[in-house]
Amino acid sequence: MNRSGDEKVSLVDLGRERPQVPATARNMSPIVPRASISGRALVAVVAIMTFLASLTTGTVLLVSASAAEWQSEVSSEITIQVRPSPGRDLDRDAQAAVDAMRAQPGILEVHPFSKEESAKLLEPWLGSGLSIDELPVPRVIVARVQPGTTLDLAGLRARVTQVAPTASVDDHRAWIERMRSMTGATVFAGVGILILVIIATIISVSFATRGAMAANRPIVEVLHFVGAGDSFIANRFLRHFLRLGLEGGLIGGGAAMLAFGFSESIANWFSGTPVGDQFAALLGTFSLRPSGYLVLAMQAVLIAAITAWASRRTLFATLDDID
């Protein structure tokens, strides 16, 4: 007893001499570590997913805009081909077809291609220095239709073939339908890729959330059993993963925006080459409109929100297991 009393007496109250801990050190450490290997890995995954999603969305927007412009131009034109035939004067038939088109109401302009222009159109396939007179090349006539005008194509074909029996009239409906089908397939593929990216992001976030829960499970269990509500704990994880998602979305979306910003300059380097001309015909000038960049920014924020939502759903499922 005396020994016990002596031990009690030896305890001295330091009073003001007690070591003072700074206020910042007394703050509670976050439930989820702000800088960890799993957090950095998740930022990298979200950045890659956002970059791929932004590339897909930007390409779909470029193809859709180029296809819409191409369809608008083609649908406003009618092409007439006058083929050479034995016993017929090709130049006379071409001029008669031009006169018949100019007399048609609703036609704004009629442009007959000369021999030199026709030879230039065939240069990519037949080379330069081509003599049109040596080949049975038809004469091409392009007529521009007034917007909003509905032409009687059957009657127009009858009048043109009456003055030029070897002529054919094409309103490009078949090509427009093919372009629409190709555009629809491109948009469908883009939406499919976006869905796969979102699914992969949700799976990655779910695994990252479970990893964070496993690393901090003792702390979460203590908070849970002392009365901390699920929403209190979930909000900590929500803020953590929302910040990680925004960081990754900013990196990936920003990289994609820079790629599209420099794409027009890169396309100019290949201008005039067969590859450059083919890509220009498909994607136009490779330049996104301001609304396109806005869509990419909104998509990055959406992926960050999905990241936070997926972590919250996974956390509630884990807390149910603790219960």
Coordinates of C-alpha atoms in Angstrom, one line a residue:
M1 CA 0.0 0.0 0.0
N2 CA 2.8 2.4 0.9
R3 CA 4.5 1.5 -2.3
S4 CA 1.4 2.2 -4.2
G5 CA 1.0 5.5 -2.4
D6 CA 4.6 6.4 -3.1
E7 CA 3.9 5.7 -6.8
K8 CA 0.9 8.0 -6.7
V9 CA 2.9 10.7 -5.0
S10 CA 5.5 10.5 -7.7
L11 CA 3.1 11.6 -10.3
V12 CA 3.5 15.3 -10.7
D13 CA 1.1 17.7 -12.3
L14 CA 3.1 19.8 -14.7
G15 CA 0.4 22.4 -15.1
R16 CA 1.4 25.0 -17.6
E17 CA 4.7 23.2 -18.1
R18 CA 2.9 20.4 -19.9
P19 CA 4.1 20.1 -23.5
Q20 CA 1.8 22.1 -25.7
V21 CA 0.9 20.5 -29.0
P22 CA 0.3 22.9 -31.9
A23 CA -3.3 23.3 -33.0
T24 CA -2.6 22.0 -36.5
A25 CA -1.1 18.8 -35.0
R26 CA -4.3 18.2 -32.9
N27 CA -6.5 18.1 -36.0
M28 CA -7.8 14.8 -37.0
S29 CA -6.0 13.1 -39.8
P30 CA -8.2 12.4 -42.8
I31 CA -9.9 9.0 -42.9
V32 CA -8.6 8.4 -46.4
P33 CA -4.9 9.4 -47.0
R34 CA -4.7 12.3 -49.5
A35 CA -1.5 11.0 -51.1
S36 CA -1.1 7.3 -51.5
I37 CA -0.1 4.9 -54.2
S38 CA -3.7 3.8 -54.8
G39 CA -4.7 7.4 -55.1
R40 CA -2.1 8.2 -57.7
A41 CA -2.9 5.1 -59.6
L42 CA -6.6 6.0 -59.7
V43 CA -5.7 9.5 -61.0
A44 CA -3.7 7.9 -63.8
V45 CA -6.5 5.5 -64.6
V46 CA -9.1 8.3 -64.7
A47 CA -6.8 10.5 -66.8
I48 CA -6.3 7.7 -69.3
M49 CA -10.0 6.9 -69.4
T50 CA -10.9 10.6 -69.8
F51 CA -8.3 11.0 -72.6
L52 CA -9.7 8.0 -74.5
A53 CA -13.3 9.2 -74.0
S54 CA -12.4 12.7 -75.1
L55 CA -10.7 11.4 -78.3
T56 CA -13.7 9.3 -79.1
T57 CA -16.1 12.1 -78.5
G58 CA -14.0 14.6 -80.4
T59 CA -13.7 12.3 -83.4
V60 CA -17.4 11.6 -83.4
L61 CA -18.1 15.4 -83.4
L62 CA -15.6 16.0 -86.2
V63 CA -17.1 13.2 -88.4
S64 CA -20.7 14.4 -87.7
A65 CA -19.9 18.0 -88.5
S66 CA -18.0 17.0 -91.7
A67 CA -20.8 14.7 -92.8
A68 CA -23.5 17.3 -92.2
E69 CA -21.5 19.9 -94.2
W70 CA -20.9 17.4 -97.0
Q71 CA -24.6 16.3 -97.1
S72 CA -25.7 19.9 -97.2
E73 CA -23.4 20.7 -100.1
V74 CA -24.2 17.5 -102.1
S75 CA -28.0 17.7 -101.5
S76 CA -28.0 21.2 -103.0
E77 CA -26.4 20.0 -106.3
I78 CA -27.5 17.9 -109.3
T79 CA -24.9 16.2 -111.5
I80 CA -25.6 15.5 -115.2
Q81 CA -23.2 13.2 -117.2
V82 CA -23.4 13.3 -121.0
R83 CA -21.7 10.2 -122.3
P84 CA -20.1 10.0 -125.8
S85 CA -21.9 7.9 -128.3
P86 CA -21.2 7.0 -131.9
G87 CA -23.0 9.3 -134.3
R88 CA -23.6 12.0 -131.6
D89 CA -21.9 15.3 -131.2
L90 CA -20.8 15.3 -127.6
D91 CA -20.3 19.0 -127.4
R92 CA -23.7 19.7 -128.9
D93 CA -25.4 17.3 -126.5
A94 CA -23.6 18.8 -123.5
Q95 CA -24.7 22.3 -124.5
A96 CA -28.3 21.2 -125.1
A97 CA -28.3 19.6 -121.6
V98 CA -27.0 22.9 -120.1
D99 CA -29.7 24.9 -121.8
A100 CA -32.4 22.5 -120.6
M101 CA -31.1 22.8 -117.0
R102 CA -31.0 26.6 -117.1
A103 CA -34.6 26.7 -118.3
Q104 CA -35.7 24.6 -115.2
P105 CA -37.3 26.7 -112.4
G106 CA -35.4 26.5 -109.1
I107 CA -31.9 26.1 -110.7
L108 CA -29.6 28.9 -109.5
E109 CA -26.4 28.1 -111.4
V110 CA -25.3 25.6 -114.1
H111 CA -21.6 24.9 -114.5
P112 CA -20.4 22.7 -117.4
F113 CA -17.0 21.2 -116.8
S114 CA -14.5 21.9 -119.6
K115 CA -12.1 19.3 -121.0
E116 CA -9.3 20.8 -118.9
E117 CA -11.4 20.6 -115.7
S118 CA -12.4 17.0 -116.5
A119 CA -8.8 16.0 -117.1
K120 CA -7.8 17.6 -113.7
L121 CA -10.5 15.5 -112.0
L122 CA -8.9 12.3 -113.4
E123 CA -5.3 13.2 -112.6
P124 CA -5.3 11.3 -109.2
W125 CA -6.1 8.1 -111.1
L126 CA -4.8 8.5 -114.6
G127 CA -1.9 11.0 -114.1
S128 CA -1.2 14.3 -115.7
G129 CA -0.9 15.1 -119.4
L130 CA -4.1 13.2 -120.2
S131 CA -5.8 13.8 -123.5
I132 CA -9.5 13.7 -123.1
D133 CA -10.1 13.2 -126.8
E134 CA -8.4 9.8 -126.7
L135 CA -10.7 8.4 -124.0
P136 CA -14.5 8.1 -123.8
V137 CA -14.8 10.5 -120.9
P138 CA -18.3 11.9 -120.3
R139 CA -18.9 15.6 -119.9
V140 CA -20.0 16.6 -116.4
I141 CA -22.5 19.4 -115.7
V142 CA -23.2 20.6 -112.1
A143 CA -26.4 22.5 -111.3
R144 CA -26.9 24.2 -108.0
V145 CA -30.5 24.0 -106.7
Q146 CA -32.1 26.9 -104.8
P147 CA -32.5 26.0 -101.1
G148 CA -36.0 24.8 -100.2
T149 CA -36.9 24.0 -103.8
T150 CA -38.5 20.6 -104.6
L151 CA -37.7 19.6 -108.1
D152 CA -39.6 17.2 -110.3
L153 CA -36.7 14.9 -111.0
A154 CA -38.7 12.6 -113.2
G155 CA -39.7 15.5 -115.5
L156 CA -36.2 16.9 -115.4
R157 CA -34.7 13.6 -116.5
A158 CA -37.3 13.4 -119.3
R159 CA -36.4 16.9 -120.6
V160 CA -32.7 16.3 -120.4
T161 CA -32.7 12.9 -122.1
Q162 CA -35.0 14.3 -124.8
V163 CA -32.3 16.8 -125.9
A164 CA -29.3 14.5 -125.0
P165 CA -30.2 10.8 -125.1
T166 CA -27.0 9.7 -123.5
A167 CA -27.3 12.0 -120.5
S168 CA -28.0 10.8 -117.0
V169 CA -29.2 13.0 -114.0
D170 CA -28.1 12.2 -110.5
D171 CA -29.4 13.9 -107.4
H172 CA -26.9 12.0 -105.1
R173 CA -29.6 10.5 -102.9
A174 CA -27.7 7.2 -102.8
W175 CA -24.5 8.8 -101.6
I176 CA -26.4 10.9 -99.0
E177 CA -28.0 7.7 -97.6
R178 CA -24.6 6.0 -97.5
M179 CA -23.1 9.0 -95.7
R180 CA -25.9 9.0 -93.2
S181 CA -25.4 5.3 -92.6
M182 CA -21.7 5.8 -92.1
T183 CA -22.3 8.7 -89.7
G184 CA -24.8 6.8 -87.7
A185 CA -22.4 3.8 -87.4
T186 CA -19.6 6.2 -86.3
V187 CA -21.8 7.7 -83.6
F188 CA -23.1 4.3 -82.5
A189 CA -19.5 3.1 -82.2
G190 CA -18.5 6.2 -80.3
V191 CA -21.3 5.8 -77.8
G192 CA -20.3 2.1 -77.3
I193 CA -16.7 3.1 -76.6
L194 CA -17.9 5.8 -74.1
I195 CA -20.1 3.2 -72.3
L196 CA -17.1 0.8 -72.1
V197 CA -14.9 3.6 -70.7
I198 CA -17.5 4.5 -68.1
I199 CA -17.9 0.9 -67.1
A200 CA -14.1 0.5 -66.8
T201 CA -13.9 3.7 -64.7
I202 CA -16.6 2.4 -62.3
I203 CA -14.8 -0.9 -61.9
S204 CA -11.5 0.8 -61.2
V205 CA -13.0 3.2 -58.7
S206 CA -14.8 0.3 -57.0
F207 CA -11.5 -1.6 -56.5
A208 CA -9.8 1.6 -55.4
T209 CA -12.5 2.3 -52.8
R210 CA -12.4 -1.2 -51.5
G211 CA -8.6 -0.9 -51.2
A212 CA -8.9 2.3 -49.3
M213 CA -11.5 0.8 -47.0
A214 CA -9.3 -2.2 -46.4
A215 CA -6.4 0.0 -45.5
N216 CA -8.5 2.2 -43.2
R217 CA -10.9 -0.5 -42.0
P218 CA -10.0 -0.2 -38.3
I219 CA -10.5 3.6 -38.3
V220 CA -13.8 3.2 -40.2
E221 CA -15.0 0.5 -37.8
V222 CA -14.2 2.6 -34.8
L223 CA -16.0 5.6 -36.2
H224 CA -18.9 3.4 -37.2
F225 CA -19.3 1.8 -33.8
V226 CA -18.9 5.0 -31.8
G227 CA -21.9 6.4 -33.6
A228 CA -20.6 8.0 -36.8
G229 CA -23.3 7.7 -39.4
D230 CA -22.8 6.1 -42.8
S231 CA -23.3 9.4 -44.5
F232 CA -20.6 11.1 -42.4
I233 CA -18.0 8.4 -43.4
A234 CA -19.3 8.3 -47.0
N235 CA -18.9 12.0 -47.4
R236 CA -15.2 11.8 -46.6
F237 CA -14.7 9.2 -49.2
L238 CA -16.9 11.1 -51.7
R239 CA -14.8 14.2 -51.4
H240 CA -11.6 12.2 -51.6
F241 CA -12.5 10.4 -54.8
L242 CA -14.3 13.4 -56.3
R243 CA -11.0 15.3 -56.0
L244 CA -9.1 12.4 -57.5
G245 CA -11.6 12.2 -60.3
L246 CA -11.4 15.9 -61.0
E247 CA -7.7 15.8 -61.1
G248 CA -7.6 12.9 -63.5
G249 CA -10.4 14.4 -65.6
L250 CA -8.5 17.6 -65.9
I251 CA -5.3 15.9 -66.9
G252 CA -7.0 13.6 -69.5
G253 CA -9.4 16.2 -70.8
G254 CA -6.7 18.8 -71.1
A255 CA -4.4 16.5 -73.0
A256 CA -7.2 15.7 -75.4
M257 CA -8.0 19.4 -75.9
L258 CA -4.4 20.1 -76.7
A259 CA -4.3 17.2 -79.1
F260 CA -7.3 18.6 -81.0
G261 CA -5.9 22.1 -80.8
F262 CA -2.7 21.0 -82.5
S263 CA -4.4 18.6 -84.9
E264 CA -5.2 21.4 -87.4
S265 CA -1.6 22.5 -87.6
I266 CA -0.5 18.9 -88.0
A267 CA -3.0 18.4 -90.8
N268 CA -1.6 21.4 -92.6
W269 CA 1.8 19.6 -92.8
F270 CA 0.2 16.7 -94.7
S271 CA -2.0 19.0 -96.9
G272 CA -1.8 18.1 -100.5
T273 CA -0.7 14.5 -99.9
P274 CA -3.1 11.6 -100.6
V275 CA -3.3 10.6 -96.9
G276 CA -4.0 14.2 -95.9
D277 CA -6.6 14.7 -98.6
Q278 CA -8.4 11.5 -97.5
F279 CA -8.5 12.5 -93.9
A280 CA -9.5 16.1 -94.8
A281 CA -12.4 14.7 -96.8
L282 CA -13.5 12.5 -93.8
L283 CA -12.9 14.8 -90.9
G284 CA -12.8 18.3 -92.5
T285 CA -10.2 20.7 -91.0
F286 CA -9.6 18.6 -87.8
S287 CA -10.7 21.7 -85.9
L288 CA -13.3 21.4 -83.1
R289 CA -15.8 24.1 -82.7
P290 CA -16.0 26.0 -79.3
S291 CA -19.1 23.9 -78.4
G292 CA -17.0 20.8 -79.0
Y293 CA -14.4 21.9 -76.4
L294 CA -17.3 22.6 -74.0
V295 CA -18.6 19.1 -74.5
L296 CA -15.1 17.7 -73.7
A297 CA -15.0 19.8 -70.5
M298 CA -18.4 18.7 -69.4
Q299 CA -17.5 15.1 -70.1
A300 CA -14.4 15.3 -67.9
V301 CA -16.6 16.7 -65.0
L302 CA -19.1 13.9 -65.7
I303 CA -16.4 11.2 -65.4
A304 CA -15.3 12.8 -62.1
A305 CA -18.9 12.7 -60.8
I306 CA -19.2 9.0 -61.8
T307 CA -15.9 8.4 -59.9
A308 CA -17.4 9.9 -56.8
W309 CA -20.7 8.1 -57.2
A310 CA -19.1 4.8 -57.7
S311 CA -17.0 5.2 -54.6
R312 CA -20.0 6.1 -52.5
R313 CA -22.0 3.1 -53.7
T314 CA -19.1 0.8 -53.0
L315 CA -18.6 2.3 -49.5
F316 CA -22.2 1.8 -48.5
A317 CA -22.0 -1.8 -49.6
T318 CA -18.9 -2.2 -47.5
L319 CA -20.5 -0.6 -44.5
D320 CA -23.4 -3.0 -44.8
D321 CA -20.9 -5.8 -44.5
I322 CA -19.5 -4.2 -41.3
D323 CA -22.9 -4.2 -39.8

